[in-house]
Short mmCIF file of C-alpha atoms in Angstrom, two decimals:
data_model
loop_
_atom_site.label_atom_id
_atom_site.label_comp_id
_atom_site.label_asym_id
_atom_site.label_seq_id
_atom_site.Cartn_x
_atom_site.Cartn_y
_atom_site.Cartn_z
CA THR Z 23 51.25 94.26 137.26
CA ASP Z 24 53.01 90.90 137.48
CA PHE Z 25 55.98 89.39 135.67
CA PHE Z 26 54.00 88.61 132.53
CA VAL Z 27 51.59 91.52 132.35
CA GLY Z 28 52.99 94.87 131.22
CA ALA Z 29 51.79 98.17 132.66
CA SER Z 30 49.99 99.05 129.43
CA ALA Z 31 48.39 95.64 128.90
CA LYS Z 32 44.63 95.19 128.88
CA LEU Z 33 45.00 92.35 131.40
CA LYS Z 34 46.07 94.73 134.17
CA ARG Z 35 44.47 93.86 137.51
CA HIS Z 36 43.53 96.09 140.45
CA VAL Z 37 44.12 94.55 143.86
CA VAL Z 38 44.07 95.53 147.53
CA CYS Z 39 47.50 95.37 149.20
CA PRO Z 40 47.30 95.40 153.01
CA VAL Z 41 50.13 97.09 154.93
CA VAL Z 42 51.32 99.05 151.87
CA ASP Z 43 48.96 101.88 152.80
CA TYR Z 44 50.98 102.35 156.02
CA LEU Z 45 53.76 103.96 153.95
CA ASN Z 46 53.67 107.76 153.84
CA HIS Z 47 53.99 109.92 150.72
CA ASP Z 48 56.93 111.98 149.48
CA SER Z 49 56.77 113.70 146.08
CA LYS Z 50 60.56 113.57 145.74
CA VAL Z 51 60.70 109.78 146.01
CA SER Z 52 60.79 107.47 143.01
CA SER Z 53 59.01 104.21 143.86
CA ASP Z 54 56.81 101.45 142.52
CA ILE Z 55 54.77 98.53 143.80
CA ALA Z 56 54.75 95.30 141.79
CA TYR Z 57 53.73 91.68 142.08
CA GLU Z 58 56.75 89.39 141.85
CA TYR Z 59 55.48 86.34 140.03
CA PHE Z 60 58.09 83.77 141.04
CA ALA Z 61 58.19 84.87 144.68
CA ASP Z 62 54.38 85.12 144.81
CA LYS Z 63 54.46 88.37 146.76
CA PHE Z 64 54.05 92.09 146.34
CA ALA Z 65 57.20 94.20 146.60
CA VAL Z 66 57.59 97.91 147.33
CA ARG Z 67 60.70 99.32 145.66
CA VAL Z 68 62.14 102.73 146.48
CA ILE Z 69 65.22 104.14 144.74
CA GLY Z 70 67.97 104.98 147.22
CA GLY Z 71 69.39 103.56 150.41
CA PHE Z 72 68.08 103.63 153.96
CA ARG Z 73 69.69 103.92 157.35
CA ALA Z 74 68.54 101.99 160.40
CA GLY Z 75 65.35 103.47 161.81
CA GLU Z 76 64.76 105.75 158.80
CA GLN Z 77 61.22 106.08 157.48
CA ALA Z 78 60.58 104.58 154.03
CA CYS Z 79 58.17 106.66 151.94
CA ILE Z 80 56.58 106.01 148.57
CA ASN Z 81 55.19 108.33 145.93
CA TYR Z 82 51.39 108.20 145.79
CA GLY Z 83 51.42 109.25 142.15
CA GLU Z 84 53.38 111.40 139.74
CA SER Z 85 52.75 115.15 139.78
CA ARG Z 86 49.92 115.22 142.31
CA SER Z 87 49.02 118.71 143.46
CA ASN Z 88 47.96 119.43 147.03
CA ASP Z 89 44.38 119.57 145.77
CA ALA Z 90 44.59 115.89 144.80
CA LEU Z 91 46.49 114.89 147.93
CA LEU Z 92 43.95 116.63 150.16
CA GLN Z 93 40.95 115.28 148.28
CA TYR Z 94 42.07 111.65 148.09
CA TYR Z 95 44.36 111.25 151.10
CA GLY Z 96 43.44 114.03 153.53
CA PHE Z 97 46.79 115.80 153.90
CA VAL Z 98 48.78 118.71 152.44
CA GLU Z 99 52.44 118.28 151.47
CA ARG Z 100 54.84 121.08 152.42
CA ASP Z 101 56.70 122.59 149.45
CA ASN Z 102 55.08 120.15 147.03
CA PRO Z 103 56.94 120.72 143.72
CA HIS Z 104 53.85 119.63 141.77
CA ASP Z 105 51.40 121.97 143.46
CA THR Z 106 49.32 124.26 141.24
CA TYR Z 107 46.81 127.06 141.55
CA GLU Z 108 43.63 127.17 139.47
CA LEU Z 109 42.90 130.81 138.63
CA GLU Z 110 39.92 132.37 136.88
CA ILE Z 111 42.04 135.09 135.34
CA LEU Z 112 39.43 137.16 133.48
CA GLN Z 113 37.72 137.92 136.77
CA ARG Z 114 41.01 139.50 137.91
CA LEU Z 115 41.87 141.39 134.72
CA ASP Z 116 38.74 142.50 132.91
CA ALA Z 117 35.76 143.87 134.87
CA GLU Z 118 33.62 144.11 131.72
CA ALA Z 119 34.25 140.46 130.80
CA ALA Z 120 33.64 139.40 134.38
CA THR Z 121 30.31 141.25 134.43
CA ALA Z 122 29.36 139.53 131.18
CA GLY Z 123 30.07 136.15 132.75
CA GLU Z 124 33.07 135.34 130.56
CA VAL Z 125 35.61 133.00 132.09
CA LEU Z 126 39.15 131.87 131.35
CA GLN Z 127 40.54 129.25 133.70
CA VAL Z 128 44.33 128.90 133.83
CA THR Z 129 46.55 126.51 135.75
CA LEU Z 130 49.58 128.09 137.42
CA SER Z 131 52.63 126.34 138.83
CA ARG Z 132 55.75 127.80 140.38
CA LYS Z 133 57.15 128.19 136.85
CA GLY Z 134 54.09 129.92 135.39
CA PRO Z 135 51.06 128.74 133.40
CA ASP Z 136 51.01 125.26 131.92
CA GLY Z 137 51.19 124.87 128.13
CA SER Z 138 47.44 124.90 127.55
CA SER Z 139 46.97 128.00 129.72
CA LEU Z 140 49.79 129.85 127.94
CA ALA Z 141 48.18 129.13 124.59
CA LYS Z 142 44.80 130.43 125.81
CA LEU Z 143 46.40 133.63 127.14
CA ARG Z 144 48.28 134.21 123.89
CA HIS Z 145 45.03 133.87 121.98
CA LEU Z 146 43.18 136.16 124.38
CA LEU Z 147 45.79 138.94 124.14
CA ALA Z 148 46.67 138.62 120.44
CA ASP Z 149 45.63 141.19 117.89
CA GLU Z 150 43.91 140.13 114.66
CA ALA Z 151 47.15 139.92 112.68
CA GLU Z 152 48.83 137.74 115.32
CA CYS Z 153 45.80 135.50 115.60
CA GLY Z 154 45.56 134.77 111.89
CA GLY Z 155 42.40 132.76 112.42
CA ARG Z 156 44.19 130.19 114.56
CA LYS Z 157 42.64 128.50 117.56
CA PRO Z 158 44.18 128.73 121.06
CA ALA Z 159 45.42 125.13 120.89
CA GLU Z 160 47.58 126.08 117.91
CA MET Z 161 49.46 128.78 119.83
CA THR Z 162 52.01 126.56 121.55
CA GLU Z 163 54.87 128.94 120.64
CA PRO Z 164 55.20 132.72 121.28
CA LEU Z 165 53.42 134.87 118.71
CA SER Z 166 55.53 137.98 119.16
CA LEU Z 167 57.66 139.66 121.82
CA ALA Z 168 54.88 142.19 122.48
CA ASN Z 169 52.26 139.46 122.90
CA GLU Z 170 54.51 137.41 125.18
CA LYS Z 171 55.13 140.42 127.42
CA LEU Z 172 51.37 140.98 127.68
CA VAL Z 173 50.88 137.33 128.63
CA TRP Z 174 53.41 137.44 131.46
CA ARG Z 175 52.14 140.81 132.61
CA ALA Z 176 48.65 139.30 132.82
CA VAL Z 177 50.00 136.37 134.82
CA THR Z 178 51.71 138.79 137.22
CA LEU Z 179 48.51 140.76 137.75
CA GLY Z 180 46.49 137.58 138.18
CA CYS Z 181 48.90 136.28 140.82
CA GLU Z 182 48.82 139.59 142.69
CA ALA Z 183 45.02 139.62 142.73
CA ALA Z 184 44.87 136.03 143.97
CA LEU Z 185 47.48 136.77 146.64
CA ASP Z 186 45.35 139.68 147.86
CA VAL Z 187 42.46 137.28 148.35
CA LEU Z 188 44.65 134.74 150.18
CA SER Z 189 46.01 137.47 152.46
CA GLN Z 190 42.55 138.10 153.88
CA LYS Z 191 42.08 136.51 157.26
CA VAL Z 192 39.66 133.62 157.41
CA ALA Z 193 38.26 132.43 160.71
CA ALA Z 194 38.97 128.72 161.11
CA PRO Z 195 38.75 126.38 164.08
CA MET Z 196 42.10 125.40 165.59
CA ASP Z 197 41.37 121.71 165.19
CA GLU Z 198 42.95 119.31 162.68
CA VAL Z 199 40.61 120.39 159.90
CA GLY Z 200 41.25 124.09 160.50
CA LEU Z 201 45.02 123.62 160.65
CA THR Z 202 44.96 121.60 157.42
CA ALA Z 203 43.00 124.38 155.74
CA GLN Z 204 45.61 126.92 156.89
CA ARG Z 205 48.44 124.77 155.54
CA PHE Z 206 46.61 124.41 152.22
CA ARG Z 207 46.24 128.20 151.87
CA GLU Z 208 49.89 128.74 152.83
CA GLU Z 209 51.08 126.28 150.19
CA LYS Z 210 48.93 128.00 147.55
CA ARG Z 211 50.43 131.32 148.61
CA LYS Z 212 53.89 129.88 147.97
CA VAL Z 213 52.89 128.77 144.48
CA LEU Z 214 51.50 132.21 143.60
CA THR Z 215 54.47 134.07 145.08
CA THR Z 216 56.97 132.03 143.08
CA CYS Z 217 54.86 132.18 139.93
CA ARG Z 218 54.63 135.97 140.25
CA ALA Z 219 58.41 136.31 140.61
CA HIS Z 220 58.90 134.13 137.54
CA ALA Z 221 56.34 136.10 135.54
CA GLN Z 222 57.84 139.44 136.54
CA ALA Z 223 61.20 138.30 135.19
CA ARG Z 224 59.62 137.19 131.92
CA PHE Z 225 57.48 140.17 130.96
CA CYS Z 226 60.21 142.76 131.30
CA ARG Z 227 63.17 140.87 129.79
CA PRO Z 228 64.16 138.99 126.62
CA SER Z 229 64.14 135.20 126.83
CA SER Z 230 65.98 132.36 125.12
CA PRO Z 231 66.26 128.57 125.51
CA ALA Z 232 70.01 128.90 126.22
CA PRO Z 233 72.27 131.72 127.46
CA LEU Z 234 73.63 134.05 124.78
CA SER Z 235 77.06 135.58 124.29
CA LEU Z 236 77.67 139.07 125.68
CA ALA Z 237 79.95 139.73 122.70
CA THR Z 238 77.71 138.51 119.87
CA GLY Z 239 74.20 138.15 121.31
CA LYS Z 240 74.08 134.62 119.84
CA VAL Z 241 74.17 131.05 121.12
CA VAL Z 242 77.71 129.99 122.04
CA LEU Z 243 79.33 126.94 120.46
CA PRO Z 244 82.31 125.95 122.63
CA THR Z 245 85.89 126.10 121.41
CA PHE Z 246 88.68 124.38 123.33
CA GLU Z 247 92.27 125.02 124.36
CA GLY Z 248 94.63 122.82 126.36
CA SER Z 249 94.62 123.48 130.08
CA SER Z 250 98.36 124.34 130.01
CA SER Z 251 97.45 127.57 128.15
CA TRP Z 252 95.53 128.84 131.18
CA SER Z 253 97.77 128.40 134.22
CA HIS Z 254 97.31 130.79 137.16
CA GLU Z 255 99.28 131.21 140.41
CA TRP Z 256 96.04 131.51 142.44
CA ALA Z 257 94.85 128.11 141.20
CA ASP Z 258 98.23 126.52 141.97
CA ARG Z 259 98.04 127.78 145.56
CA LEU Z 260 94.37 126.95 146.05
CA LEU Z 261 94.08 123.27 145.18
CA ALA Z 262 95.85 120.74 147.40
CA PRO Z 263 96.15 116.95 147.13
CA ALA Z 264 93.20 116.61 149.53
CA HIS Z 265 90.95 118.40 147.05
CA ALA Z 266 92.08 116.09 144.26
CA ALA Z 267 91.42 113.06 146.47
CA ALA Z 268 87.86 114.27 147.16
CA LEU Z 269 87.25 114.75 143.43
CA ARG Z 270 88.37 111.18 142.78
CA ASP Z 271 86.61 109.57 145.73
CA VAL Z 272 83.22 111.34 145.98
CA GLY Z 273 83.21 113.31 142.73
CA TYR Z 274 83.37 116.84 144.17
CA THR Z 275 85.27 119.20 146.43
CA VAL Z 276 84.13 122.42 148.12
CA VAL Z 277 86.64 125.20 148.82
CA PRO Z 278 85.31 127.98 151.10
CA GLU Z 279 86.93 131.44 150.99
CA ALA Z 280 88.76 130.49 147.81
CA PHE Z 281 88.88 134.08 146.62
CA ASP Z 282 88.64 137.46 148.30
CA ALA Z 283 85.24 138.75 149.41
CA GLY Z 284 86.15 142.13 147.93
CA LEU Z 285 86.56 140.58 144.48
CA ALA Z 286 83.22 138.79 144.92
CA ALA Z 287 81.56 142.12 145.79
CA ARG Z 288 83.04 143.83 142.72
CA CYS Z 289 81.93 140.95 140.51
CA LEU Z 290 78.44 141.14 142.01
CA GLU Z 291 78.28 144.85 141.22
CA GLU Z 292 79.32 144.24 137.60
CA CYS Z 293 76.79 141.41 137.25
CA GLY Z 294 74.11 143.76 138.55
CA LYS Z 295 75.00 146.27 135.82
CA LEU Z 296 74.76 143.54 133.17
CA ASP Z 297 71.38 142.46 134.50
CA ALA Z 298 70.07 146.04 134.73
CA ALA Z 299 70.97 146.48 131.06
CA SER Z 300 68.99 143.27 130.23
CA ARG Z 301 72.09 141.62 128.82
CA ALA Z 302 71.14 138.36 130.54
CA THR Z 303 68.22 136.51 129.00
CA VAL Z 304 65.52 134.60 130.89
CA THR Z 305 65.83 130.91 130.11
CA THR Z 306 62.79 129.07 128.79
CA ASN Z 307 64.38 125.68 129.47
CA SER Z 308 61.86 123.79 131.62
CA CYS Z 309 64.59 122.42 133.95
CA ASN Z 310 65.62 125.86 135.23
CA SER Z 311 62.91 128.09 133.82
CA GLY Z 312 63.06 131.66 135.11
CA SER Z 313 66.80 131.94 135.74
CA ARG Z 314 68.77 134.61 133.85
CA SER Z 315 72.16 133.96 132.29
CA LEU Z 316 74.75 134.99 129.70
CA TRP Z 317 78.21 134.00 128.48
CA LEU Z 318 81.33 136.09 129.01
CA GLU Z 319 83.92 134.90 126.48
CA PHE Z 320 87.68 135.49 126.66
CA ASP Z 321 88.80 133.21 123.81
CA SER Z 322 90.62 135.89 121.80
CA ALA Z 323 92.88 138.86 122.53
CA ALA Z 324 90.16 141.29 121.42
CA ARG Z 325 87.53 139.76 123.68
CA ARG Z 326 89.91 139.60 126.63
CA GLU Z 327 90.75 143.28 126.18
CA ALA Z 328 87.09 144.26 125.90
CA LEU Z 329 86.06 142.21 128.94
CA GLN Z 330 88.95 143.51 131.04
CA SER Z 331 88.13 147.08 130.08
CA GLU Z 332 84.38 146.97 130.76
CA TYR Z 333 84.11 144.33 133.51
CA PRO Z 334 87.57 144.09 135.14
CA ALA Z 335 86.49 142.12 138.22
CA MET Z 336 84.67 139.48 136.16
CA TYR Z 337 87.69 139.21 133.88
CA GLU Z 338 89.98 138.71 136.86
CA LEU Z 339 87.78 135.98 138.34
CA SER Z 340 87.36 134.27 134.95
CA ARG Z 341 91.12 134.07 134.44
CA MET Z 342 91.58 132.67 137.95
CA LEU Z 343 88.98 129.94 137.41
CA ALA Z 344 90.50 129.06 134.03
CA GLY Z 345 93.71 128.13 135.85
CA LEU Z 346 92.05 125.38 137.91
CA PRO Z 347 91.94 122.68 135.16
CA LYS Z 348 95.74 122.67 134.78
CA ARG Z 349 96.20 122.33 138.54
CA THR Z 350 93.56 119.56 138.61
CA GLU Z 351 95.54 117.67 135.98
CA GLU Z 352 98.81 118.11 137.87
CA LEU Z 353 97.20 116.56 140.96
CA GLY Z 354 95.86 113.62 138.92
CA ALA Z 355 92.25 114.19 139.96
CA LEU Z 356 90.51 113.47 136.63
CA GLY Z 357 93.25 112.16 134.40
CA SER Z 358 94.88 114.10 131.59
CA GLY Z 359 93.83 115.89 128.43
CA LEU Z 360 91.53 118.45 130.03
CA GLN Z 361 90.57 121.30 127.72
CA VAL Z 362 89.30 124.74 128.69
CA HIS Z 363 86.36 126.44 127.04
CA PRO Z 364 87.52 130.08 127.50
CA ALA Z 365 84.19 131.47 128.68
CA VAL Z 366 82.22 131.65 131.90
CA MET Z 367 78.46 131.52 132.27
CA VAL Z 368 77.00 134.06 134.67
CA ALA Z 369 73.65 132.93 136.10
CA MET Z 370 71.17 134.63 138.39
CA TYR Z 371 68.25 132.95 140.15
CA PRO Z 372 65.72 135.65 141.14
CA GLU Z 373 64.26 135.53 144.62
CA GLN Z 374 61.67 132.72 144.74
CA GLY Z 375 61.57 132.82 140.94
CA ALA Z 376 63.77 129.94 139.76
CA GLU Z 377 65.36 126.64 140.68
CA TYR Z 378 67.19 123.86 138.86
CA ALA Z 379 65.88 120.29 138.93
CA VAL Z 380 68.20 117.37 139.66
CA HIS Z 381 70.49 116.80 136.67
CA LYS Z 382 74.01 116.13 135.49
CA ASP Z 383 76.13 118.52 133.43
CA SER Z 384 77.08 115.74 131.02
CA TYR Z 385 75.26 112.56 130.05
CA ALA Z 386 78.18 111.02 128.17
CA PRO Z 387 78.54 108.42 126.73
CA LYS Z 388 74.82 108.40 125.90
CA ASP Z 389 75.23 111.89 124.44
CA ASN Z 390 78.42 113.03 122.70
CA ASP Z 391 77.37 116.37 121.21
CA PRO Z 392 79.64 119.25 122.40
CA ALA Z 393 76.78 121.72 121.83
CA THR Z 394 74.76 120.01 124.59
CA GLY Z 395 77.68 119.89 127.01
CA ALA Z 396 78.18 116.15 126.61
CA THR Z 397 81.98 116.50 126.48
CA ARG Z 398 82.13 118.28 129.86
CA ARG Z 399 84.45 116.58 132.32
CA LEU Z 400 84.73 119.15 135.12
CA THR Z 401 82.36 121.83 136.39
CA VAL Z 402 83.80 124.80 138.30
CA LEU Z 403 81.42 127.05 140.25
CA ALA Z 404 82.17 130.35 142.01
CA TYR Z 405 79.68 132.18 144.23
CA LEU Z 406 79.27 135.93 144.70
CA ASN Z 407 76.49 136.46 147.26
CA ASP Z 408 76.78 137.72 150.84
CA TRP Z 409 74.81 134.68 151.99
CA HIS Z 410 73.18 134.12 155.39
CA GLU Z 411 71.40 131.17 156.99
CA GLY Z 412 67.85 130.90 155.64
CA ASP Z 413 68.59 132.72 152.35
CA GLY Z 414 68.09 129.50 150.35
CA GLY Z 415 69.61 128.94 146.92
CA GLU Z 416 71.78 126.03 148.07
CA LEU Z 417 73.50 123.70 145.63
CA ARG Z 418 72.53 120.10 146.41
CA LEU Z 419 75.09 117.42 145.54
CA HIS Z 420 73.12 114.18 145.54
CA GLU Z 421 74.20 110.67 146.35
CA SER Z 422 73.59 108.50 143.28
CA PRO Z 423 73.97 104.74 143.79
CA GLY Z 424 73.91 103.03 140.41
CA ASP Z 425 73.94 106.47 138.73
CA ARG Z 426 70.40 107.12 140.00
CA PRO Z 427 70.08 110.27 142.15
CA ASP Z 428 68.68 109.81 145.65
CA SER Z 429 66.39 112.79 146.25
CA ARG Z 430 66.65 112.33 150.04
CA ARG Z 431 70.44 112.23 150.38
CA PHE Z 432 72.60 115.17 149.42
CA GLU Z 433 75.16 117.66 150.67
CA ALA Z 434 73.74 121.19 150.73
CA VAL Z 435 76.34 123.79 149.74
CA ALA Z 436 75.54 127.39 150.69
CA PRO Z 437 76.30 129.87 147.85
CA THR Z 438 78.60 132.01 150.00
CA ALA Z 439 80.73 134.75 148.45
CA GLY Z 440 84.24 133.53 147.65
CA LYS Z 441 83.36 129.82 147.69
CA VAL Z 442 84.44 127.57 144.79
CA VAL Z 443 83.02 124.12 144.03
CA LEU Z 444 84.53 121.63 141.58
CA PHE Z 445 82.73 118.45 140.55
CA ASP Z 446 82.94 115.63 138.04
CA SER Z 447 80.44 116.68 135.32
CA PRO Z 448 79.32 113.22 134.05
CA ARG Z 449 79.24 111.74 137.56
CA VAL Z 450 77.60 114.16 139.99
CA TRP Z 451 73.83 114.65 140.09
CA HIS Z 452 73.00 118.08 141.50
CA ALA Z 453 70.22 120.63 141.87
CA VAL Z 454 69.68 124.26 142.91
CA VAL Z 455 66.89 125.15 145.33
CA PRO Z 456 65.06 128.50 145.13
CA SER Z 457 66.52 131.58 146.77
CA GLN Z 458 64.33 132.75 149.63
CA ARG Z 459 65.94 136.16 150.13
CA GLY Z 460 67.61 138.12 147.37
CA ASP Z 461 68.86 137.15 143.93
CA ARG Z 462 71.42 134.32 143.77
CA TRP Z 463 74.47 134.78 141.52
CA ALA Z 464 76.96 132.15 140.38
CA VAL Z 465 79.75 131.91 137.80
CA THR Z 466 80.41 128.61 135.98
CA LEU Z 467 83.41 127.43 133.98
CA TRP Z 468 83.14 124.11 132.16
CA VAL Z 469 86.18 122.00 131.33
CA HIS Z 470 86.04 119.41 128.57
#
């Protein structure tokens, strides 16, 4: 569309642009192609910078699965975040229905069924009372805990049946067509494996849009205390002027081996006990759907005593992290007036079952609601896992020229036991990639 004609206008024209088709596709890229009226030329615009000799890619279209990419462009994208699997689920679950020719097609992504498929499954598995005469399209929200568990159990079984089919060897020529077919099957296997892990977490655990308090079982509204109330000798020794300079200059600092591996191991053991007791809820937030989390609060003498008694290692680590804001202020990294929310969020990303899309922890000044985290000024992360190369689960700290994250440029931080990361909450765009081996645990303290 040109300078005068909007994208939604009826006067939109379709044209052939030579040379533009030489640019390859990347789902992670944000790009557009537009006619510049005054320059009388077509321009390809890609968000982010480029280095000399670096390939410039464009996005062939939002949310294209590998089915669409293969059909229209002849290739399969590795680890395509928009890939899906079309599953005839009744054939996998109900032999009688399958024999009768009944069908129920669902669309699965790495995070589970899409909204329409979830509604159809809820309707299929609902009893008469839950149904209440409603149509599938009206079941956009869970009907009951029992029904929701049945839905995710059905998804798990459907994924397992489809994976069994994909595991069967298929003879294919070792030419370009055969290799493309193999890549296509492998990418579909990845979708089903991740979807199954996500579904397994959902059908056997309670879920909530936000983490709940261990103490109350309710959503936490932050309370604040001045950073001077939470000093700690460990924090004073840990942070040096160089860390403060990194926070000011690039927005983050990474401190490896910040705390003892033995403390990390004890914390990991206590987190495992919390998870085994289903104290952590599965988040239904679409940005990090499938992760499990809960709040550990230490904002009163009674809660500190209870936490120290039942989970002494987590209490010790929480108190250490709470001392970092005061030291940050003393070093002049983020100015003055920092306030501590005396609570840490414990989060677990199950193996191949969850990730966190690129985001910021605060979108101030556009948002100023404390309940949404808009007042956050500093994010403090501590990692607990005995991590090895290839385990996945890295934190990605993205470059963001003009406050727009560049999906291609980031520092990958391995979630190694004892490591602490501090970053400027309203400045740093970041993401978490899926864990490939084992469950990934992290502890977060937010400073306001």
